[in-house]
Amino acid sequence: MKTPDPKTRRFMKTRQEIITAACEIIRTEGVDALSMRSLAEKVDYSPSALYKYFNSKEEIIETLRQEGWSQMESLFRRRVDSSQAPTQTLVEAAFAYLELGDLFPELYQLMFNSTVDAPADVKDVENDPRFQVLLNMIRQSVDSGEFTLPGDLSVLEYRYLAWFIMHGISMLKVSMFRNCREQFDPLAREIVRKFILFSSVSSDSNPSKSN
């Protein structure tokens, strides 16, 4: 792979500095405070100079959103061991999701709060490879015989339910409970663990069958 020339390296370094500054503005003041002018003040550039690196505020936000998805994929690769029992794999996947909000709260909020490229059809979401990852994990757990879906939920419905719970917890962690996350996080993780293990067929792992 060809090594970037000095000019390209400087360009990429400055882009990253702008992205870092944008994250800081969002973290301290919220996404509504982000503008090309506020960003220019943060990095000590003129607003017009920023347009050499990004065409608009929306492009910066989209870059941050894509970075968030990259970080999520990286966390899943590091945290999820597919050689484990299927139910435990689901638990680790859920914990990896929650960890994203812990490590990158600004990126997490942008990933799901932005209306840029919002789907016009739920099928667009369901067919997205990122959505399919957990869907396939759930399906494999059911097919293995180690996991039973509660009630009359389908695999797809359970996938949505898990997402609703994970997203709700993550948003609470970066908002209402952001100042007491050390207390809230263990509670949230234990609730998530029990939620998943309640569907486990194994009497050793199902908390409802250990009493």
mmCIF file of C-alpha atoms in Angstrom:
data_model
loop_
_atom_site.group_PDB
_atom_site.id
_atom_site.type_symbol
_atom_site.label_atom_id
_atom_site.label_comp_id
_atom_site.label_asym_id
_atom_site.label_seq_id
_atom_site.Cartn_x
_atom_site.Cartn_y
_atom_site.Cartn_z
ATOM 1 C CA MET A 1 0.000 0.000 0.000
ATOM 2 C CA LYS A 2 1.399 3.387 -1.017
ATOM 3 C CA THR A 3 2.437 5.691 1.832
ATOM 4 C CA PRO A 4 0.570 9.028 1.739
ATOM 5 C CA ASP A 5 2.704 12.009 0.810
ATOM 6 C CA PRO A 6 3.281 14.776 3.408
ATOM 7 C CA LYS A 7 0.556 17.000 1.961
ATOM 8 C CA THR A 8 -2.016 14.209 2.195
ATOM 9 C CA ARG A 9 -0.929 13.367 5.737
ATOM 10 C CA ARG A 10 -1.355 16.993 6.811
ATOM 11 C CA PHE A 11 -4.766 17.093 5.174
ATOM 12 C CA MET A 12 -5.923 13.938 6.964
ATOM 13 C CA LYS A 13 -4.462 15.132 10.268
ATOM 14 C CA THR A 14 -6.388 18.399 10.025
ATOM 15 C CA ARG A 15 -9.596 16.554 9.119
ATOM 16 C CA GLN A 16 -9.191 14.413 12.215
ATOM 17 C CA GLU A 17 -8.598 17.493 14.370
ATOM 18 C CA ILE A 18 -11.836 18.978 13.042
ATOM 19 C CA ILE A 19 -13.712 15.741 13.780
ATOM 20 C CA THR A 20 -12.289 15.641 17.317
ATOM 21 C CA ALA A 21 -13.339 19.241 17.892
ATOM 22 C CA ALA A 22 -16.835 18.487 16.584
ATOM 23 C CA CYS A 23 -17.117 15.605 19.068
ATOM 24 C CA GLU A 24 -16.105 17.917 21.894
ATOM 25 C CA ILE A 25 -18.726 20.512 20.952
ATOM 26 C CA ILE A 26 -21.418 17.845 20.783
ATOM 27 C CA ARG A 27 -20.309 16.359 24.111
ATOM 28 C CA THR A 28 -20.308 19.657 26.001
ATOM 29 C CA GLU A 29 -23.015 21.662 24.241
ATOM 30 C CA GLY A 30 -25.122 19.236 22.225
ATOM 31 C CA VAL A 31 -25.461 18.618 18.509
ATOM 32 C CA ASP A 32 -27.541 21.775 17.984
ATOM 33 C CA ALA A 33 -24.522 23.854 19.004
ATOM 34 C CA LEU A 34 -22.424 22.428 16.182
ATOM 35 C CA SER A 35 -22.002 24.795 13.249
ATOM 36 C CA MET A 36 -19.212 25.631 10.851
ATOM 37 C CA ARG A 37 -18.710 28.885 12.743
ATOM 38 C CA SER A 38 -18.527 27.300 16.220
ATOM 39 C CA LEU A 39 -16.238 24.612 14.838
ATOM 40 C CA ALA A 40 -13.975 27.203 13.223
ATOM 41 C CA GLU A 41 -13.643 28.980 16.565
ATOM 42 C CA LYS A 42 -12.821 25.692 18.277
ATOM 43 C CA VAL A 43 -9.979 24.779 15.910
ATOM 44 C CA ASP A 44 -8.871 28.379 15.362
ATOM 45 C CA TYR A 45 -9.618 28.366 11.641
ATOM 46 C CA SER A 46 -11.685 30.719 9.555
ATOM 47 C CA PRO A 47 -15.090 29.259 8.588
ATOM 48 C CA SER A 48 -14.109 29.418 4.928
ATOM 49 C CA ALA A 49 -10.967 27.365 5.635
ATOM 50 C CA LEU A 50 -13.059 24.500 6.991
ATOM 51 C CA TYR A 51 -14.679 24.068 3.593
ATOM 52 C CA LYS A 52 -11.345 22.807 2.284
ATOM 53 C CA TYR A 53 -11.897 19.725 4.441
ATOM 54 C CA PHE A 54 -15.677 19.334 4.638
ATOM 55 C CA ASN A 55 -18.410 20.646 2.367
ATOM 56 C CA SER A 56 -20.913 21.215 5.162
ATOM 57 C CA LYS A 57 -21.844 20.569 8.770
ATOM 58 C CA GLU A 58 -23.976 17.677 7.531
ATOM 59 C CA GLU A 59 -20.924 16.026 5.995
ATOM 60 C CA ILE A 60 -19.118 16.290 9.333
ATOM 61 C CA ILE A 61 -22.069 14.736 11.147
ATOM 62 C CA GLU A 62 -22.281 11.931 8.601
ATOM 63 C CA THR A 63 -18.542 11.289 9.003
ATOM 64 C CA LEU A 64 -19.057 11.018 12.760
ATOM 65 C CA ARG A 65 -21.991 8.653 12.288
ATOM 66 C CA GLN A 66 -19.939 6.372 10.063
ATOM 67 C CA GLU A 67 -17.134 6.435 12.620
ATOM 68 C CA GLY A 68 -19.675 5.308 15.209
ATOM 69 C CA TRP A 69 -20.693 2.337 13.079
ATOM 70 C CA SER A 70 -17.034 1.431 12.559
ATOM 71 C CA GLN A 71 -16.444 1.510 16.309
ATOM 72 C CA MET A 72 -19.490 -0.706 16.875
ATOM 73 C CA GLU A 73 -18.231 -3.284 14.380
ATOM 74 C CA SER A 74 -14.814 -3.206 16.048
ATOM 75 C CA LEU A 75 -16.342 -3.748 19.490
ATOM 76 C CA PHE A 76 -18.368 -6.711 18.239
ATOM 77 C CA ARG A 77 -15.269 -8.306 16.715
ATOM 78 C CA ARG A 78 -13.325 -7.916 19.962
ATOM 79 C CA ARG A 79 -16.058 -8.784 22.456
ATOM 80 C CA VAL A 80 -18.189 -11.461 20.792
ATOM 81 C CA ASP A 81 -16.802 -14.999 20.724
ATOM 82 C CA SER A 82 -18.899 -17.148 18.408
ATOM 83 C CA SER A 83 -17.359 -20.313 19.884
ATOM 84 C CA GLN A 84 -19.288 -19.757 23.121
ATOM 85 C CA ALA A 85 -22.742 -21.142 23.834
ATOM 86 C CA PRO A 86 -25.287 -19.301 21.645
ATOM 87 C CA THR A 87 -27.050 -17.679 24.597
ATOM 88 C CA GLN A 88 -23.784 -16.389 26.059
ATOM 89 C CA THR A 89 -22.872 -15.021 22.640
ATOM 90 C CA LEU A 90 -26.088 -12.984 22.718
ATOM 91 C CA VAL A 91 -25.226 -11.656 26.180
ATOM 92 C CA GLU A 92 -21.767 -10.566 25.025
ATOM 93 C CA ALA A 93 -23.236 -8.931 21.914
ATOM 94 C CA ALA A 94 -25.644 -6.960 24.099
ATOM 95 C CA PHE A 95 -22.818 -5.865 26.399
ATOM 96 C CA ALA A 96 -20.752 -4.771 23.383
ATOM 97 C CA TYR A 97 -23.679 -2.616 22.253
ATOM 98 C CA LEU A 98 -23.918 -0.975 25.676
ATOM 99 C CA GLU A 99 -20.161 -0.429 25.725
ATOM 100 C CA LEU A 100 -20.375 1.653 22.564
ATOM 101 C CA GLY A 101 -22.452 4.249 24.400
ATOM 102 C CA ASP A 102 -19.968 4.201 27.288
ATOM 103 C CA LEU A 103 -16.894 4.747 25.131
ATOM 104 C CA PHE A 104 -18.356 6.992 22.435
ATOM 105 C CA PRO A 105 -21.492 8.712 23.798
ATOM 106 C CA GLU A 106 -21.386 11.534 21.246
ATOM 107 C CA LEU A 107 -21.051 9.157 18.318
ATOM 108 C CA TYR A 108 -23.797 6.929 19.667
ATOM 109 C CA GLN A 109 -26.285 9.774 19.864
ATOM 110 C CA LEU A 110 -25.482 10.864 16.318
ATOM 111 C CA MET A 111 -25.808 7.328 14.940
ATOM 112 C CA PHE A 112 -29.440 7.064 15.922
ATOM 113 C CA ASN A 113 -30.646 10.635 16.365
ATOM 114 C CA SER A 114 -29.709 11.947 12.938
ATOM 115 C CA THR A 115 -32.451 12.122 10.300
ATOM 116 C CA VAL A 116 -29.861 12.044 7.521
ATOM 117 C CA ASP A 117 -30.542 9.001 5.341
ATOM 118 C CA ALA A 118 -33.482 8.002 7.554
ATOM 119 C CA PRO A 119 -35.124 4.965 5.908
ATOM 120 C CA ALA A 120 -38.431 5.334 4.108
ATOM 121 C CA ASP A 121 -39.309 1.691 4.750
ATOM 122 C CA VAL A 122 -38.626 -0.576 7.750
ATOM 123 C CA LYS A 123 -37.469 -3.231 5.280
ATOM 124 C CA ASP A 124 -34.480 -1.013 4.552
ATOM 125 C CA VAL A 125 -33.473 -1.393 8.197
ATOM 126 C CA GLU A 126 -34.231 -5.105 8.371
ATOM 127 C CA ASN A 127 -32.157 -5.810 5.259
ATOM 128 C CA ASP A 128 -29.200 -3.793 6.526
ATOM 129 C CA PRO A 129 -26.235 -6.132 7.234
ATOM 130 C CA ARG A 130 -25.747 -4.427 10.613
ATOM 131 C CA PHE A 131 -29.309 -5.333 11.614
ATOM 132 C CA GLN A 132 -28.857 -8.844 10.265
ATOM 133 C CA VAL A 133 -25.875 -9.612 12.521
ATOM 134 C CA LEU A 134 -27.904 -9.843 15.735
ATOM 135 C CA LEU A 135 -30.910 -11.272 13.892
ATOM 136 C CA ASN A 136 -28.753 -14.179 12.727
ATOM 137 C CA MET A 137 -27.328 -14.659 16.231
ATOM 138 C CA ILE A 138 -30.848 -14.969 17.639
ATOM 139 C CA ARG A 139 -31.885 -17.345 14.863
ATOM 140 C CA GLN A 140 -28.830 -19.540 15.473
ATOM 141 C CA SER A 141 -29.574 -19.623 19.208
ATOM 142 C CA VAL A 142 -33.139 -20.759 18.538
ATOM 143 C CA ASP A 143 -32.028 -23.315 15.948
ATOM 144 C CA SER A 144 -29.471 -24.727 18.411
ATOM 145 C CA GLY A 145 -32.281 -25.654 20.783
ATOM 146 C CA GLU A 146 -30.679 -23.670 23.615
ATOM 147 C CA PHE A 147 -32.938 -20.664 23.290
ATOM 148 C CA THR A 148 -36.719 -20.355 23.307
ATOM 149 C CA LEU A 149 -38.423 -17.155 22.259
ATOM 150 C CA PRO A 150 -40.819 -15.839 24.921
ATOM 151 C CA GLY A 151 -44.537 -15.923 24.205
ATOM 152 C CA ASP A 152 -45.348 -16.019 20.517
ATOM 153 C CA LEU A 153 -42.565 -13.638 19.463
ATOM 154 C CA SER A 154 -40.905 -14.293 16.125
ATOM 155 C CA VAL A 155 -37.145 -14.050 15.663
ATOM 156 C CA LEU A 156 -37.605 -10.685 13.944
ATOM 157 C CA GLU A 157 -39.839 -9.368 16.734
ATOM 158 C CA TYR A 158 -37.349 -10.486 19.376
ATOM 159 C CA ARG A 159 -34.589 -8.727 17.429
ATOM 160 C CA TYR A 160 -36.579 -5.507 17.563
ATOM 161 C CA LEU A 161 -37.394 -5.981 21.258
ATOM 162 C CA ALA A 162 -33.716 -6.477 22.087
ATOM 163 C CA TRP A 163 -32.842 -3.348 20.114
ATOM 164 C CA PHE A 164 -35.545 -1.303 21.858
ATOM 165 C CA ILE A 165 -34.160 -2.338 25.247
ATOM 166 C CA MET A 166 -30.490 -1.801 24.337
ATOM 167 C CA HIS A 167 -31.155 1.569 22.767
ATOM 168 C CA GLY A 168 -33.301 2.720 25.667
ATOM 169 C CA ILE A 169 -30.626 1.793 28.189
ATOM 170 C CA SER A 170 -27.866 3.381 26.108
ATOM 171 C CA MET A 171 -29.751 6.657 25.717
ATOM 172 C CA LEU A 172 -30.484 6.779 29.450
ATOM 173 C CA LYS A 173 -26.788 6.214 30.164
ATOM 174 C CA VAL A 174 -25.713 9.151 28.010
ATOM 175 C CA SER A 175 -28.486 11.443 29.252
ATOM 176 C CA MET A 176 -30.428 11.093 32.520
ATOM 177 C CA PHE A 177 -27.944 8.737 34.211
ATOM 178 C CA ARG A 178 -24.739 10.189 32.765
ATOM 179 C CA ASN A 179 -23.609 11.510 36.173
ATOM 180 C CA CYS A 180 -24.168 8.217 38.000
ATOM 181 C CA ARG A 181 -23.207 5.671 35.369
ATOM 182 C CA GLU A 182 -21.023 3.723 37.806
ATOM 183 C CA GLN A 183 -24.189 2.856 39.712
ATOM 184 C CA PHE A 184 -26.503 2.518 36.733
ATOM 185 C CA ASP A 185 -24.229 0.378 34.547
ATOM 186 C CA PRO A 186 -24.115 -2.762 36.761
ATOM 187 C CA LEU A 187 -27.894 -2.596 37.165
ATOM 188 C CA ALA A 188 -28.423 -2.253 33.416
ATOM 189 C CA ARG A 189 -26.041 -5.094 32.558
ATOM 190 C CA GLU A 190 -27.672 -7.436 35.060
ATOM 191 C CA ILE A 191 -31.142 -6.657 33.716
ATOM 192 C CA VAL A 192 -29.933 -7.292 30.163
ATOM 193 C CA ARG A 193 -28.284 -10.555 31.186
ATOM 194 C CA LYS A 194 -31.467 -11.787 32.881
ATOM 195 C CA PHE A 195 -33.632 -10.650 29.965
ATOM 196 C CA ILE A 196 -31.625 -12.813 27.578
ATOM 197 C CA LEU A 197 -31.099 -15.770 29.895
ATOM 198 C CA PHE A 198 -34.801 -16.021 30.731
ATOM 199 C CA SER A 199 -35.150 -17.445 27.226
ATOM 200 C CA SER A 200 -32.376 -19.964 27.758
ATOM 201 C CA VAL A 201 -33.414 -23.600 27.836
ATOM 202 C CA SER A 202 -30.453 -24.482 30.069
ATOM 203 C CA SER A 203 -31.375 -24.720 33.741
ATOM 204 C CA ASP A 204 -27.794 -23.757 34.640
ATOM 205 C CA SER A 205 -27.985 -20.346 32.980
ATOM 206 C CA ASN A 206 -31.663 -19.421 33.274
ATOM 207 C CA PRO A 207 -32.065 -17.217 36.356
ATOM 208 C CA SER A 208 -35.749 -18.111 36.578
ATOM 209 C CA LYS A 209 -34.882 -21.787 36.992
ATOM 210 C CA SER A 210 -32.225 -21.394 39.675
ATOM 211 C CA ASN A 211 -34.567 -20.517 42.548
#
